[in-house]
Coordinates of C-alpha atoms and ligand atoms in Angstrom, one line a residue:
X67 CA 0.0 -0.1 -0.2
X68 CA 1.7 3.8 -0.6
X69 CA 1.6 5.4 2.0
X70 CA -0.4 8.9 2.7
X71 CA 1.3 10.3 5.7
X72 CA -0.3 13.6 7.6
X73 CA 1.4 14.8 10.6
X74 CA -0.3 17.9 12.8
X75 CA 1.5 20.2 14.6
X76 CA 4.6 19.6 12.2
X77 CA 6.4 22.5 13.2
X78 CA 7.6 21.9 16.9
X79 CA 10.6 20.6 18.8
X80 CA 9.2 16.7 17.9
X81 CA 7.5 17.8 14.6
X82 CA 11.2 19.1 12.5
X83 CA 12.7 15.8 12.8
X84 CA 9.4 13.2 12.4
X85 CA 8.8 15.0 9.4
X86 CA 12.3 14.6 7.7
X87 CA 12.5 11.2 9.1
X88 CA 9.5 10.3 7.3
X89 CA 10.1 12.0 4.0
X90 CA 13.0 10.3 3.9
X91 CA 11.3 6.9 4.3
X92 CA 8.3 7.1 2.3
X93 CA 8.9 10.1 -0.2
X94 CA 8.7 14.3 0.1
X95 CA 5.3 13.8 -1.5
X96 CA 4.1 11.3 1.0
X97 CA 3.9 13.4 4.1
X98 CA 1.8 16.4 4.6
X99 CA 3.1 18.7 7.5
X100 CA 0.1 20.3 9.2
X101 CA 0.4 23.3 12.0
X102 CA -1.7 26.2 13.6
X103 CA 2.0 28.6 11.9
X104 CA 3.2 28.1 8.3
X105 CA 6.3 26.1 8.1
X106 CA 10.0 27.8 10.1
X107 CA 11.4 26.6 5.7
X108 CA 7.8 28.1 3.7
X109 CA 7.0 25.3 1.4
X110 CA 11.0 23.8 0.8
X111 CA 10.8 20.1 0.8
X112 CA 6.9 19.1 0.6
X113 CA 3.5 19.3 1.2
X114 CA 1.8 22.1 4.0
X115 CA -1.0 22.9 5.0
X116 CA -1.9 25.4 7.9
X117 CA -4.5 25.0 9.9
X118 CA -5.8 23.9 13.3
X119 CA -6.7 20.6 14.7
X120 CA -9.2 22.6 16.6
X121 CA -11.5 23.4 13.7
X122 CA -13.2 19.8 12.3
X123 CA -13.7 21.3 9.2
X124 CA -10.3 22.8 8.2
X125 CA -9.6 19.5 9.3
X126 CA -11.9 17.6 7.7
X127 CA -10.9 19.1 4.7
X128 CA -7.4 18.0 4.7
X129 CA -8.3 14.5 5.9
X130 CA -10.8 14.6 2.5
X131 CA -7.6 16.4 -0.1
X132 CA -5.2 13.8 0.9
X133 CA -6.6 10.3 2.1
X134 CA -4.6 10.6 4.4
X135 CA -3.3 6.4 5.0
X136 CA -1.5 7.3 8.1
X137 CA -1.9 9.9 10.9
X138 CA 0.7 11.8 13.5
X139 CA -0.9 13.9 15.6
X140 CA 1.5 16.0 18.0
X141 CA -0.2 20.1 18.3
X142 CA -0.2 20.4 22.0
X143 CA 0.8 23.2 24.8
X144 CA 3.2 21.2 27.2
X145 CA 3.6 20.9 30.8
X146 CA 4.9 25.0 31.9
X147 CA 3.2 26.7 28.9
X148 CA -0.3 24.9 29.8
X149 CA 0.0 26.2 33.2
X150 CA -0.3 30.0 31.8
X151 CA -3.2 29.3 30.2
X152 CA -4.6 25.4 31.5
X153 CA -8.5 26.5 29.7
X154 CA -7.1 26.3 26.4
X155 CA -4.8 23.7 26.8
X156 CA -7.6 21.6 27.4
X157 CA -9.6 22.7 24.6
X158 CA -6.5 21.6 22.4
X159 CA -5.0 19.0 23.6
X160 CA -8.7 17.4 24.1
X161 CA -10.8 18.0 21.5
X162 CA -7.3 18.2 18.9
X163 CA -7.2 14.8 19.6
X164 CA -11.2 14.3 19.6
X165 CA -11.7 16.0 15.7
X166 CA -8.9 13.3 14.3
X167 CA -10.4 10.8 16.2
X168 CA -13.7 10.6 14.8
X169 CA -11.8 12.3 11.9
X170 CA -10.0 8.9 11.1
X171 CA -13.2 6.2 12.1
X172 CA -14.6 7.7 9.2
X173 CA -12.0 7.7 7.1
X174 CA -10.8 4.5 8.0
X175 CA -6.6 6.0 8.7
X176 CA -4.9 2.3 8.8
X177 CA -2.5 3.8 11.7
X178 CA -2.6 7.5 14.5
X179 CA -0.2 8.2 16.4
X180 CA -0.7 10.3 19.1
X181 CA 2.1 11.3 22.4
X182 CA 1.1 10.8 25.3
X183 CA 3.8 12.1 28.6
X184 CA 5.6 11.5 31.5
X185 CA 3.1 13.6 32.9
X186 CA 0.2 10.8 33.1
X187 CA 1.9 10.3 36.5
X188 CA 1.6 12.2 40.0
X189 CA 2.2 13.3 43.1
X190 CA 0.9 9.6 44.6
X191 CA 2.5 7.2 41.7
X192 CA 5.9 5.6 42.3
X193 CA 9.0 8.0 42.0
X194 CA 10.9 5.2 40.7
X195 CA 11.1 2.7 37.9
X196 CA 7.0 3.9 37.1
X197 CA 5.5 1.2 36.4
X198 CA 3.0 1.1 33.5
X199 CA 0.4 0.3 35.5
X200 CA 0.5 2.4 39.3
X201 CA -2.1 4.9 41.2
X202 CA -1.7 8.1 38.3
X203 CA -3.2 11.7 39.6
X204 CA -1.4 14.0 37.6
X205 CA -1.7 17.5 38.9
X206 CA -0.7 19.5 35.8
X207 CA -3.6 20.6 33.2
X208 CA -1.2 19.5 30.8
X209 CA -0.9 15.7 32.6
X210 CA -4.4 14.9 32.7
X211 CA -5.8 16.0 29.4
X212 CA -2.3 13.4 28.1
X213 CA -4.4 10.9 30.7
X214 CA -7.5 11.5 29.6
X215 CA -6.5 11.5 26.3
X216 CA -4.8 8.5 26.9
X217 CA -8.8 6.4 28.4
X218 CA -9.6 8.0 24.5
X219 CA -6.5 6.4 22.2
X220 CA -7.8 3.0 24.1
X221 CA -10.9 3.5 23.4
X222 CA -11.5 4.5 20.1
X223 CA -8.9 1.0 20.0
X224 CA -11.9 -1.0 21.7
X225 CA -15.0 0.6 20.2
X226 CA -13.6 1.6 17.0
X227 CA -11.4 -0.5 15.9
X228 CA -8.8 2.3 15.9
X229 CA -5.9 1.7 15.4
X230 CA -4.3 4.6 17.3
X231 CA 0.0 3.7 19.2
X232 CA 1.3 6.0 21.5
X233 CA 4.4 6.4 23.9
X234 CA 4.4 8.8 26.6
X235 CA 7.9 10.5 25.7
X236 CA 10.2 11.3 28.2
X237 CA 11.6 14.4 28.0
X238 CA 13.1 15.5 24.6
X239 CA 16.5 16.8 24.3
X240 CA 17.3 17.1 20.3
X241 CA 19.2 20.6 18.3
X242 CA 17.2 20.6 15.8
X243 CA 14.7 22.8 16.7
X244 CA 13.3 24.2 20.1
X245 CA 11.5 22.8 22.5
X246 CA 7.7 24.5 23.1
X247 CA 7.3 25.0 26.4
X248 CA 7.8 22.4 28.4
X249 CA 9.7 21.5 32.2
X250 CA 12.0 19.3 30.8
X251 CA 13.4 22.3 28.1
X252 CA 16.5 23.5 30.6
X253 CA 17.6 20.2 29.3
X254 CA 18.4 22.1 25.7
X255 CA 18.5 25.9 26.9
X256 CA 21.4 24.9 28.8
X257 CA 22.8 23.6 25.6
X258 CA 22.9 27.3 23.6
X259 CA 23.8 28.8 26.3
X260 CA 27.0 27.0 27.0
X261 CA 28.5 27.8 24.1
X262 CA 26.9 30.6 23.8
X263 CA 27.8 32.5 26.9
X264 CA 29.5 29.1 28.9
X265 CA 26.5 29.5 31.7
X266 CA 22.5 29.1 32.5
X267 CA 21.2 29.5 34.8
X268 CA 18.8 26.1 36.0
X269 CA 14.9 26.5 35.9
X270 CA 15.3 23.4 38.4
X271 CA 17.0 22.5 40.5
X272 CA 20.1 20.5 41.3
X273 CA 19.4 17.3 41.9
X274 CA 15.6 17.7 40.4
X275 CA 15.6 13.4 38.5
X276 CA 13.9 13.9 35.6
X277 CA 13.6 10.2 32.6
X278 CA 14.6 12.7 29.9
X279 CA 15.4 10.9 25.9
X280 CA 18.0 12.2 22.9
X281 CA 15.5 12.9 19.8
X282 CA 16.8 10.1 17.7
X283 CA 16.1 7.8 20.0
X284 CA 12.1 9.1 20.5
X285 CA 12.4 9.2 16.5
X286 CA 12.9 6.1 16.1
X287 CA 10.9 4.3 18.9
X288 CA 8.2 6.0 17.6
X289 CA 8.6 4.6 14.0
X290 CA 9.6 1.5 15.7
X291 CA 6.2 2.0 17.2
X292 CA 4.1 2.3 14.0
X293 CA 5.7 -0.4 12.1
X294 CA 5.6 -3.1 14.7
X295 CA 2.7 -5.8 14.3
X296 CA -0.7 -4.2 15.9
X297 CA -1.5 -8.5 16.9
X298 CA 2.3 -8.3 19.1
X299 CA 0.4 -4.3 20.7
X300 CA -0.5 -5.4 24.3
X301 CA -1.3 -1.5 25.0
X302 CA -4.3 1.1 23.3
X303 CA -3.1 3.2 25.8
X304 CA 0.3 5.0 25.6
X305 CA 3.5 3.0 26.4
X306 CA 6.3 4.0 29.2
X307 CA 9.4 4.4 27.0
X308 CA 13.2 5.4 29.0
X309 CA 15.9 6.7 28.2
X310 CA 18.4 8.1 29.8
X311 CA 17.5 10.1 34.1
X312 CA 19.7 13.2 35.5
X313 CA 19.3 15.6 38.0
X314 CA 21.1 19.1 36.4
X315 CA 23.9 19.1 37.9
X316 CA 25.1 15.8 36.9
X317 CA 24.1 16.8 33.9
X318 CA 26.0 20.3 34.4
X319 CA 29.2 17.3 34.7
X320 CA 28.6 16.0 32.0
X321 CA 29.2 19.0 30.0
X322 CA 31.9 20.5 32.4
X323 CA 34.0 17.9 30.0
X324 CA 33.9 19.5 27.2
X325 CA 33.1 22.7 28.8
X326 CA 36.1 23.3 32.0
X327 CA 34.7 26.5 32.3
X328 CA 31.1 26.7 32.5
X329 CA 28.9 28.1 34.5
X330 CA 25.4 27.0 35.7
X331 CA 24.0 28.6 38.7
X332 CA 20.1 27.9 39.9
X333 CA 16.9 29.2 40.2
X334 CA 14.7 29.3 43.7
X335 CA 11.4 30.0 42.9
X336 CA 10.1 28.7 39.4
X337 CA 7.4 27.5 39.2
X338 CA 8.1 25.0 36.8
X339 CA 9.7 23.6 40.0
X340 CA 6.4 21.9 41.6
X341 CA 5.5 20.2 38.3
X342 CA 9.2 18.1 38.4
X343 CA 8.5 17.7 42.0
X344 CA 5.8 15.6 41.1
X345 CA 7.6 13.6 38.4
X346 CA 8.9 9.9 38.0
X347 CA 12.4 10.2 38.3
X348 CA 12.2 6.6 35.6
X349 CA 10.6 4.9 34.2
X350 CA 10.1 1.1 33.9
X351 CA 9.8 0.5 30.0
X352 CA 9.8 -3.4 29.9
X353 CA 6.5 -3.5 28.8
X354 CA 7.6 -1.7 24.7
X355 CA 11.2 -3.4 25.2
X356 CA 8.9 -7.1 25.1
X357 CA 6.4 -5.7 22.2
X358 CA 8.4 -3.9 19.3
X359 CA 11.7 -4.8 21.3
X360 CA 13.2 -1.1 22.5
X361 CA 16.1 -0.5 23.6
X362 CA 17.3 3.5 23.9
X363 CA 20.8 3.7 22.1
X364 CA 22.3 7.2 23.7
X365 CA 23.1 7.1 27.9
X366 CA 24.0 11.2 29.4
X367 CA 27.8 10.8 28.3
X368 CA 26.8 10.0 24.2
X369 CA 23.9 12.6 24.5
X370 CA 25.7 15.1 26.0
X371 CA 29.1 14.9 23.0
X372 CA 26.6 14.5 19.8
X373 CA 24.2 17.6 21.3
X374 CA 27.2 19.8 21.5
X375 CA 29.0 18.6 18.7
X376 CA 26.0 18.6 16.3
X377 CA 25.4 22.9 18.4
X378 CA 28.9 23.3 17.5
X379 CA 28.9 22.4 13.7
X380 CA 25.4 25.1 13.2
X381 CA 26.2 28.1 15.4
Ligands
NAD93 P1 5.8 21.9 20.2 O1 4.9 23.1 20.9 O2 7.5 22.1 19.8 O3 5.1 21.8 18.7 C1 3.6 21.1 19.2 C2 3.1 22.2 17.4 O4 1.9 22.3 17.3 C3 4.1 24.0 17.1 O5 4.0 23.7 15.6 C4 2.1 24.2 17.7 O6 2.5 25.4 16.7 C5 1.6 23.3 16.9 N1 0.1 23.4 17.2 C6 0.2 24.6 18.3 N2 -1.7 24.8 18.4 C7 -1.8 24.1 17.9 C8 -3.5 23.2 16.9 N3 -4.3 24.7 17.3 N4 -3.2 23.5 15.6 C9 -2.2 22.5 14.5 N5 -1.1 22.9 15.5 C10 -0.6 23.2 15.9 O7 6.1 20.4 21.0 P2 6.6 19.5 20.6 O8 7.3 18.7 22.2 O9 7.0 18.8 19.0 O10 5.1 18.4 21.1 C11 4.5 17.4 20.2 C12 4.0 16.9 20.4 O11 4.6 15.8 21.9 C13 2.9 16.4 21.9 O12 2.2 16.3 22.2 C14 3.1 16.7 23.2 O13 2.9 16.5 24.7 C15 4.6 14.9 23.4 N6 5.7 16.0 24.1 C16 6.5 16.4 24.2 C17 7.7 16.1 24.8 C18 8.4 17.2 24.5 O14 9.4 16.8 25.3 N7 9.3 17.6 23.5 C19 8.1 14.9 25.4 C20 5.7 14.3 26.0 C21 5.2 14.8 25.4
LIG94 N1 8.8 17.6 28.2 C1 7.0 17.9 28.7 C2 7.3 18.4 29.4 O1 8.2 18.8 30.1 C3 7.0 16.2 29.0 O2 5.6 16.2 28.1 O3 6.1 19.3 29.0

């Protein structure tokens, strides 16, 4: 079957890299990028449609025009930005998803990818090696919109047979695109500031350990999950996924191996700290390993080396 792939929220941190990967794999004309905003590299390498995913009629027109066989829905408001605009975050994260799920059923889309997050866990979830199934009491709008989204995904799979696949991404770290308003963004900004200024002020405290992942691993995981045989998938809410866990201080120590004079300071009154404190420190992803052979490739030294090497090339 010739695939026609629609990526919604394509201009963001993940979409920028995912669209490039999918176009290399399936052909430029077979991957339609869509976003609320115009593309940064206007029309450079494939079809683009500007629309809001909350506008059901506009999204329907895109489905009618391209008849996608796969849809990746990435448009969302992330954790920190969501606390600034809670109702807007709920509207986009929920109604955007429901619009896409309904259209996917109607247009008989073969597969849908929708990302969840470690934000589905909350203060009473186990912190270490957080299991796939446990107490989940997220206290950010972003977190409970993702948890509700997971329930909707499983519901559409069970009720309508829609092949929805999902990953609970950790904080993602890549050099090609800026992060879009999350609690883990410090772990991207730190590299840019280390190279530009030799110093950075972390908005999370020195010992705040969080699950993180190099973007290359995240894109590989996404494509692997979408290529896995449907019968091997046992989770239709969202898979736990682990990369590497570290604190700002551990990241500091690793960066200093490359930039010995780098200076990291800490702010002590940032609202993102409370969000981070409610999240896991590390994740048990044994089900993803078992069902579709997941294994992360980047540890902390490799991640730091890769970020600095590539950012130095483009700066
Ligand atoms: P991002 O904020 O960088 O990008 C989101 C994109 O969605 C932006 O290009 C934005 O313009 C677009 N968008 C916003 N409102 C829209 C609308 N109404 N209609 C269409 N497009 C709209 O986010 P990201 O980091 O690329 O994340 C993508 C997905 O992955 C989100 O669902 C996010 O929750 C999830 N996720 C990301 C991370 C991470 O660390 N980046 C971690 C866990 C989960
Ligand atoms: N990186 C994301 C955030 O911090 C996690 O979903 O919001």
